[in-house]
CSV table of C-alpha atoms in Angstrom, one decimal:
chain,number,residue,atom,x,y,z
K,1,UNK,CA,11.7,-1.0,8.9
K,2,UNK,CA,14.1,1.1,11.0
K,3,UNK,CA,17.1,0.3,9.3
K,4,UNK,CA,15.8,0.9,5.9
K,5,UNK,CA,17.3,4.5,6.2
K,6,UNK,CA,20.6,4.5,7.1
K,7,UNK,CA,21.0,1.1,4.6
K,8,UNK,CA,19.5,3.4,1.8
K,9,UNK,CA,21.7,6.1,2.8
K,10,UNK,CA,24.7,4.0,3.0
K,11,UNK,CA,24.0,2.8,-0.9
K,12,UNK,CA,23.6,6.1,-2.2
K,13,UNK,CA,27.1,7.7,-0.4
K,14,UNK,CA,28.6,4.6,-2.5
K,15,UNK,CA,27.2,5.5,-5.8
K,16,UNK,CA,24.8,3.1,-6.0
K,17,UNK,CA,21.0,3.3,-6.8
K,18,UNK,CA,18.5,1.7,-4.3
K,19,UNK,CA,15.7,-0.4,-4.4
K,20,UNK,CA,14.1,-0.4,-0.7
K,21,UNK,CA,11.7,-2.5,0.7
K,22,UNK,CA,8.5,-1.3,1.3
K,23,UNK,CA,7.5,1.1,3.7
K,24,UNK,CA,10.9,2.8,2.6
K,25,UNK,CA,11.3,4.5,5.6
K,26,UNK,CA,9.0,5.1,9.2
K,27,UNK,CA,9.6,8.5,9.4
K,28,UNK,CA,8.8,11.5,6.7
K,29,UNK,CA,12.0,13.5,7.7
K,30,UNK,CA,13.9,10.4,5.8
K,31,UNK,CA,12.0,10.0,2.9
K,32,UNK,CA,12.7,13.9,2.1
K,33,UNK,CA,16.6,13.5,2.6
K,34,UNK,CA,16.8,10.0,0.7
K,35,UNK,CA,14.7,12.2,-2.3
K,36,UNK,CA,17.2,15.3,-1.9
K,37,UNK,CA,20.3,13.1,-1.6
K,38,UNK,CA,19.0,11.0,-5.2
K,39,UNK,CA,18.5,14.1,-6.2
K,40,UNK,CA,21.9,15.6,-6.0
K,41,UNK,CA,23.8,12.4,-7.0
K,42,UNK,CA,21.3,11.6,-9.8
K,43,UNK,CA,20.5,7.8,-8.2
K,44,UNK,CA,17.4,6.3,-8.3
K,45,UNK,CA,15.7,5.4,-5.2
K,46,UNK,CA,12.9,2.7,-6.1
K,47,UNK,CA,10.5,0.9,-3.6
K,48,UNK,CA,9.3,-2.1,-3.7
K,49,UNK,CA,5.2,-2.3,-4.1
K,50,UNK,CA,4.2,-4.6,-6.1
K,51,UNK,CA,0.6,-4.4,-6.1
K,52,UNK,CA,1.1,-2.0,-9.0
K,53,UNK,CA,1.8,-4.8,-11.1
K,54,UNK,CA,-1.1,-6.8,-10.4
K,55,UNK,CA,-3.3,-7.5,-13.6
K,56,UNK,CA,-6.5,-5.8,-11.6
K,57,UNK,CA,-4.6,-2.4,-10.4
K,58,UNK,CA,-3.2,-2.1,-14.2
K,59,UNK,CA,-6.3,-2.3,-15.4
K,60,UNK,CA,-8.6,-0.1,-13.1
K,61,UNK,CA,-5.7,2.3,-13.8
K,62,UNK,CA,-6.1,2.5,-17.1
K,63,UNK,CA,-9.9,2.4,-17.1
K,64,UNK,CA,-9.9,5.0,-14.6
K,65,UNK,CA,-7.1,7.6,-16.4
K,66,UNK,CA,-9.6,7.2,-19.8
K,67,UNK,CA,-12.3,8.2,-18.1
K,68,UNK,CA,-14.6,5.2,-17.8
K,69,UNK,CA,-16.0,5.2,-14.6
K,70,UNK,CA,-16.2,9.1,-13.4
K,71,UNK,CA,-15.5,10.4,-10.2
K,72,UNK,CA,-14.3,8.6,-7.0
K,73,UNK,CA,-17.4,8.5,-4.5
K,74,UNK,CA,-16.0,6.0,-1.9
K,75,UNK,CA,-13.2,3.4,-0.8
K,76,UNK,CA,-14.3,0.2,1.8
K,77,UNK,CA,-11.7,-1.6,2.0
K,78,UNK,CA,-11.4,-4.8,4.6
K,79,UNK,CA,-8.4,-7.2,4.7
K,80,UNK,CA,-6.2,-9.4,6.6
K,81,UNK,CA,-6.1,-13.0,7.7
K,82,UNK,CA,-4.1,-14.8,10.3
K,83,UNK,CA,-0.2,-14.2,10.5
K,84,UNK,CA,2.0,-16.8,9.6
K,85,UNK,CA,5.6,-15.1,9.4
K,86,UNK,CA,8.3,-17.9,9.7
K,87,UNK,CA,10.7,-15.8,11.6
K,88,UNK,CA,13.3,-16.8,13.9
K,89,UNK,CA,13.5,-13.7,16.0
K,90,UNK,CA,10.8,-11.8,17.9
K,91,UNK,CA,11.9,-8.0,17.0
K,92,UNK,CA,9.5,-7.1,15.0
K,93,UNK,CA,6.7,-8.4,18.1
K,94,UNK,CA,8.4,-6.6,21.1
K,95,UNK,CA,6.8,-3.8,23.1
K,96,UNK,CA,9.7,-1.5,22.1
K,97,UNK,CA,9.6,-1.9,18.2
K,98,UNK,CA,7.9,0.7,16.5
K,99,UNK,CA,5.4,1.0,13.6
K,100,UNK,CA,6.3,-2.8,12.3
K,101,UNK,CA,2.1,-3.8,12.9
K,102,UNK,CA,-0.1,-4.5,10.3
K,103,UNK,CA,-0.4,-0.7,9.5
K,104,UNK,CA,3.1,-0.6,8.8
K,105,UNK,CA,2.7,-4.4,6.9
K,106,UNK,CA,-0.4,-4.2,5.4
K,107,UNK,CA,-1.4,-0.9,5.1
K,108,UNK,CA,1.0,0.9,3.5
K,109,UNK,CA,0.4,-1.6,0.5
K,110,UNK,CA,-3.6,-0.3,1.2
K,111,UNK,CA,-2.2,3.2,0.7
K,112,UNK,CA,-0.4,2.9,-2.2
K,113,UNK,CA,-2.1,1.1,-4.4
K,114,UNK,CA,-4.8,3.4,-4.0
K,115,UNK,CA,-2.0,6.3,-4.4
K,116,UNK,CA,-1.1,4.8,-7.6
K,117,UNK,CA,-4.4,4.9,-8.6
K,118,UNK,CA,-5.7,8.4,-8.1
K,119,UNK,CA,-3.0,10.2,-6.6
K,120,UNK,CA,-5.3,12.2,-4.4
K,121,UNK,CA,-4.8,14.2,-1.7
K,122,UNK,CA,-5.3,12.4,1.7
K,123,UNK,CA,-6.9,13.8,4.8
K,124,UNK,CA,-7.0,11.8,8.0
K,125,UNK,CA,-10.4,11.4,9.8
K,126,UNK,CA,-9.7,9.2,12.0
K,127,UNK,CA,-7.7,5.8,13.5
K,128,UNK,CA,-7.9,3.4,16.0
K,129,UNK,CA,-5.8,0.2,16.4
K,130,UNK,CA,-4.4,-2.5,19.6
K,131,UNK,CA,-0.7,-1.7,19.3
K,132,UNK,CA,-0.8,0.1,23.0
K,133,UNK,CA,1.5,-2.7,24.2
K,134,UNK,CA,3.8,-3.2,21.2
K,135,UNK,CA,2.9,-3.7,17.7
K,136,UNK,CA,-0.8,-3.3,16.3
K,137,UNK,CA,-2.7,-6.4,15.0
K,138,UNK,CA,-6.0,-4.9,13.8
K,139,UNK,CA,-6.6,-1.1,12.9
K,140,UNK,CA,-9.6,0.8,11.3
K,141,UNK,CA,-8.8,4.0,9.0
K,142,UNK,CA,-11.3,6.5,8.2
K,143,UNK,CA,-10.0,8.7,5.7
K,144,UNK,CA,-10.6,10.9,2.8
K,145,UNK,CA,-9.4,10.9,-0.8
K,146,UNK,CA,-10.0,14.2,-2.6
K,147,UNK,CA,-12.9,14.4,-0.2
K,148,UNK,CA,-14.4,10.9,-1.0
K,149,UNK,CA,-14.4,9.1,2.5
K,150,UNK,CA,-12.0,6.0,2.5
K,151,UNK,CA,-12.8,3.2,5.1
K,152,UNK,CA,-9.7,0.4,6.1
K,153,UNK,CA,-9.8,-2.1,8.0
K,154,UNK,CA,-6.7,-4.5,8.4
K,155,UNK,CA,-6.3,-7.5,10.9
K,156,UNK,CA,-3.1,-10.2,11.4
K,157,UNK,CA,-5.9,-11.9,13.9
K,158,UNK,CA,-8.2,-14.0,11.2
K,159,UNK,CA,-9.6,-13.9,8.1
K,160,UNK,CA,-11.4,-10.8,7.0
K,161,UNK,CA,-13.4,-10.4,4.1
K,162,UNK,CA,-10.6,-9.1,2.2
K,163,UNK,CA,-13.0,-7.5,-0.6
K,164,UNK,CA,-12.3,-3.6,-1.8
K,165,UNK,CA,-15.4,-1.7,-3.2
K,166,UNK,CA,-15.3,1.4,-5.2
K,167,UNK,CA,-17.7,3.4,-6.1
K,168,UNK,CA,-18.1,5.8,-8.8
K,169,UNK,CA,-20.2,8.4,-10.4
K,170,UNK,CA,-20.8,6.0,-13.3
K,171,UNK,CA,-20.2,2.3,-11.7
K,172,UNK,CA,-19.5,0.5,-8.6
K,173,UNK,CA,-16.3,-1.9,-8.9
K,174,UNK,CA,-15.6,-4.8,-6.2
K,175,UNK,CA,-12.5,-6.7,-6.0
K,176,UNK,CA,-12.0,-10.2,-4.5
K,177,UNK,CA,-8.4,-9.3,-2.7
K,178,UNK,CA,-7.6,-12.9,-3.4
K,179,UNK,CA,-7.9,-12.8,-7.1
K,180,UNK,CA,-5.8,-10.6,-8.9
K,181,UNK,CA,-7.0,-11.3,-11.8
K,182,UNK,CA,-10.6,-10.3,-12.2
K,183,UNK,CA,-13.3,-8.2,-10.8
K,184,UNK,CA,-17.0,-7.0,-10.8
K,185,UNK,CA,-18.4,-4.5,-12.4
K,186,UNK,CA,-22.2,-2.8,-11.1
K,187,UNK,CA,-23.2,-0.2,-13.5
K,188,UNK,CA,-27.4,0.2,-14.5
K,189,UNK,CA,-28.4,-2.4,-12.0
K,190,UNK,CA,-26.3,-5.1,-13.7
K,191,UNK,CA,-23.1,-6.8,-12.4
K,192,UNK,CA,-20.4,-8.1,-14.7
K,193,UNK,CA,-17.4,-9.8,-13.7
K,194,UNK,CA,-14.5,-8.7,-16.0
K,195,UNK,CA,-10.9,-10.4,-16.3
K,196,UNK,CA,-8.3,-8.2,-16.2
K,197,UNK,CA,-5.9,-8.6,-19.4
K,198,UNK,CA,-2.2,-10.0,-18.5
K,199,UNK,CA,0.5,-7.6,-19.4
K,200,UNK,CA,3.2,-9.1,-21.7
K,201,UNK,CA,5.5,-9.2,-19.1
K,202,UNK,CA,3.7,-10.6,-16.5
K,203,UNK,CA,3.0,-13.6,-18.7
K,204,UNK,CA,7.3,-14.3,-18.2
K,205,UNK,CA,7.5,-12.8,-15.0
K,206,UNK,CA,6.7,-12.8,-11.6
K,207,UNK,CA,5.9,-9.6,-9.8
K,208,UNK,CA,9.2,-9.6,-8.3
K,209,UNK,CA,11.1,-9.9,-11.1
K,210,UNK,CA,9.0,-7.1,-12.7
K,211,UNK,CA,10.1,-4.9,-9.9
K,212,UNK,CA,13.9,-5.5,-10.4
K,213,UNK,CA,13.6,-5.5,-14.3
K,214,UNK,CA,12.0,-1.9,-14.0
K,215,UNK,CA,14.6,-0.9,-11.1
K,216,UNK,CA,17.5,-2.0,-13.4
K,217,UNK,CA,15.7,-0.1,-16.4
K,218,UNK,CA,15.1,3.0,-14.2
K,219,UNK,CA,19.2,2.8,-13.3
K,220,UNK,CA,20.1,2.7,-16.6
K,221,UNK,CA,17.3,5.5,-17.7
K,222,UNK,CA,15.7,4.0,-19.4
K,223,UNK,CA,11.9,4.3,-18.0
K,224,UNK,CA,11.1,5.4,-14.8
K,225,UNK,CA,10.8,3.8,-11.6
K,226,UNK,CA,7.7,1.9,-11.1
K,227,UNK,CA,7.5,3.4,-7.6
K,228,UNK,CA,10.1,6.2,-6.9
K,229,UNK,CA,10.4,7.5,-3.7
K,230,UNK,CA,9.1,10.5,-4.8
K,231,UNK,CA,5.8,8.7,-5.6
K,232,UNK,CA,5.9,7.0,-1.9
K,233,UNK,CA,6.4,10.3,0.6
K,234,UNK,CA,2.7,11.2,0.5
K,235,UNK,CA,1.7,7.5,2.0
K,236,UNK,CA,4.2,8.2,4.0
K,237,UNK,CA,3.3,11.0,5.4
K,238,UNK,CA,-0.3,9.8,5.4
K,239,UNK,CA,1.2,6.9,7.4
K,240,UNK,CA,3.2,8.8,10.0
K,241,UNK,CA,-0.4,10.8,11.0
K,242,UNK,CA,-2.1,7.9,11.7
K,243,UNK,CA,0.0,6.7,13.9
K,244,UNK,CA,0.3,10.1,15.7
K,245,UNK,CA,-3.3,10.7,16.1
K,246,UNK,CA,-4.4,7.0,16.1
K,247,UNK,CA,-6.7,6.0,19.4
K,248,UNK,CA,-6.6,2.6,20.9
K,249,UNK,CA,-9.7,0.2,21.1
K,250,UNK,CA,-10.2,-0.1,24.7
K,251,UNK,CA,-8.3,-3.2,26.8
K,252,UNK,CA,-10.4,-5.8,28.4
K,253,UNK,CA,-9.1,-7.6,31.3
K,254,UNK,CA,-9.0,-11.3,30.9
K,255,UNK,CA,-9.1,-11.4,27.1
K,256,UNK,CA,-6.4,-12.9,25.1
């Protein structure tokens, strides 16, 4: 994560636009020159989320920008499972490496997707996580979102529930984290489970290559950047207070 910067900056000195993996940069002072240097050299600086073109977040979206299920109440979200990284090299594990645990890996996804959804404005309650002898496996996140409270939690330890449930004035909606394609729906004391419908291009495409084809589109101007940089500095930000005013959950002796 710490080299994202100066590799982003590098690009855009040559010209070139730049699509940045996510979280596209640790600290908030970045993100503001990467924006004001894409800014001045009219390059596009992209990140890569692509929860935002899963079928389910496309849809709620939509549902939610036409009005169908009223105003946000609350956010529990609870996900993780255990880590499996094939790496070769230990730096993103050492006591010295900074924000690469799961709130860095995980939670920024959280974040933005939510972003994405509502683009609210965030107040921190309150964090906790391990990481006071190198990077943080588990972490709990009490937040607010326009004033509706916002519970995460996120473990690389074992499996968690992974289910998100959002209520609204009009409905409650709960996602399966695992299925991207389909979700339930609570309104009048009945539940429905509704499929999301498959964009056109996801029925060709992976996610992946959705994020390139819109970064090469957004290069060329032809339609915006699925998720500018612009778009990422609030989670960011959000990001950068947790892990200032984050507690840790107390150490026992003899526990592995």
């Amino acid at each position: 994560n710490g080299l994202h910067f100066a590799m982003a900056k590098e690009a855009l000195a040559r010209g070139a636009h730049a699509l940045i993996e996510k979280p596209f940069v640790v600290w908030p002072e970045e993100g503001r020159e990467l924006l004001a240097i894409s800014r001045s050299m009219n390059r596009v600086v992209a990140v890569n989320q692509p929860r935002r073109t899963l079928r389910n977040t496309l849809e709620l979206r939509n549902r939610q920008a036409r009005g169908d299920f009223g105003a946000l109440r609350s956010i529990e979200h609870n996900e993780g499972n255990k880590l499996k990284w094939p790496f070769r090299a230990g730096a993103a594990f050492t006591p010295t490496a900074q924000r690469v645990g799961v709130i860095m890996d995980i939670g920024v996804h959280v974040l933005d997707t939510y972003q994405f959804l509502f683009k609210p404005k965030w107040t921190l309650e309150s964090a906790i996580h391990d990481g006071f002898r190198g990077p943080e496996g588990l972490a709990e996140m009490v937040l607010a979102a326009d004033g509706a409270p916002v519970s995460v939690t996120l473990s690389r330890y074992q499996k968690q529930k992974n289910i998100a449930r959002l209520t609204f004035d009009a409905c409650e909606i709960t996602i399966l984290l695992n299925d991207t394609t389909s979700y339930f729906e609570k309104r009048g004391g009945r539940t429905v489970r509704r499929r999301a419908p498959l964009p056109i291009e996801a029925s060709t495409m992976s996610a992946g290559e959705i994020v390139l084809n819109n970064f090469v589109g957004a290069g060329e101007g032809r339609e915006d950047a699925l998720c500018g940089a612009e778009e990422s500095l609030p989670v960011i930000g959000l990001l950068d207070e947790v892990y200032r005013r984050a507690t840790h959950f107390p150490m026992t002796l003899g526990t592995v």
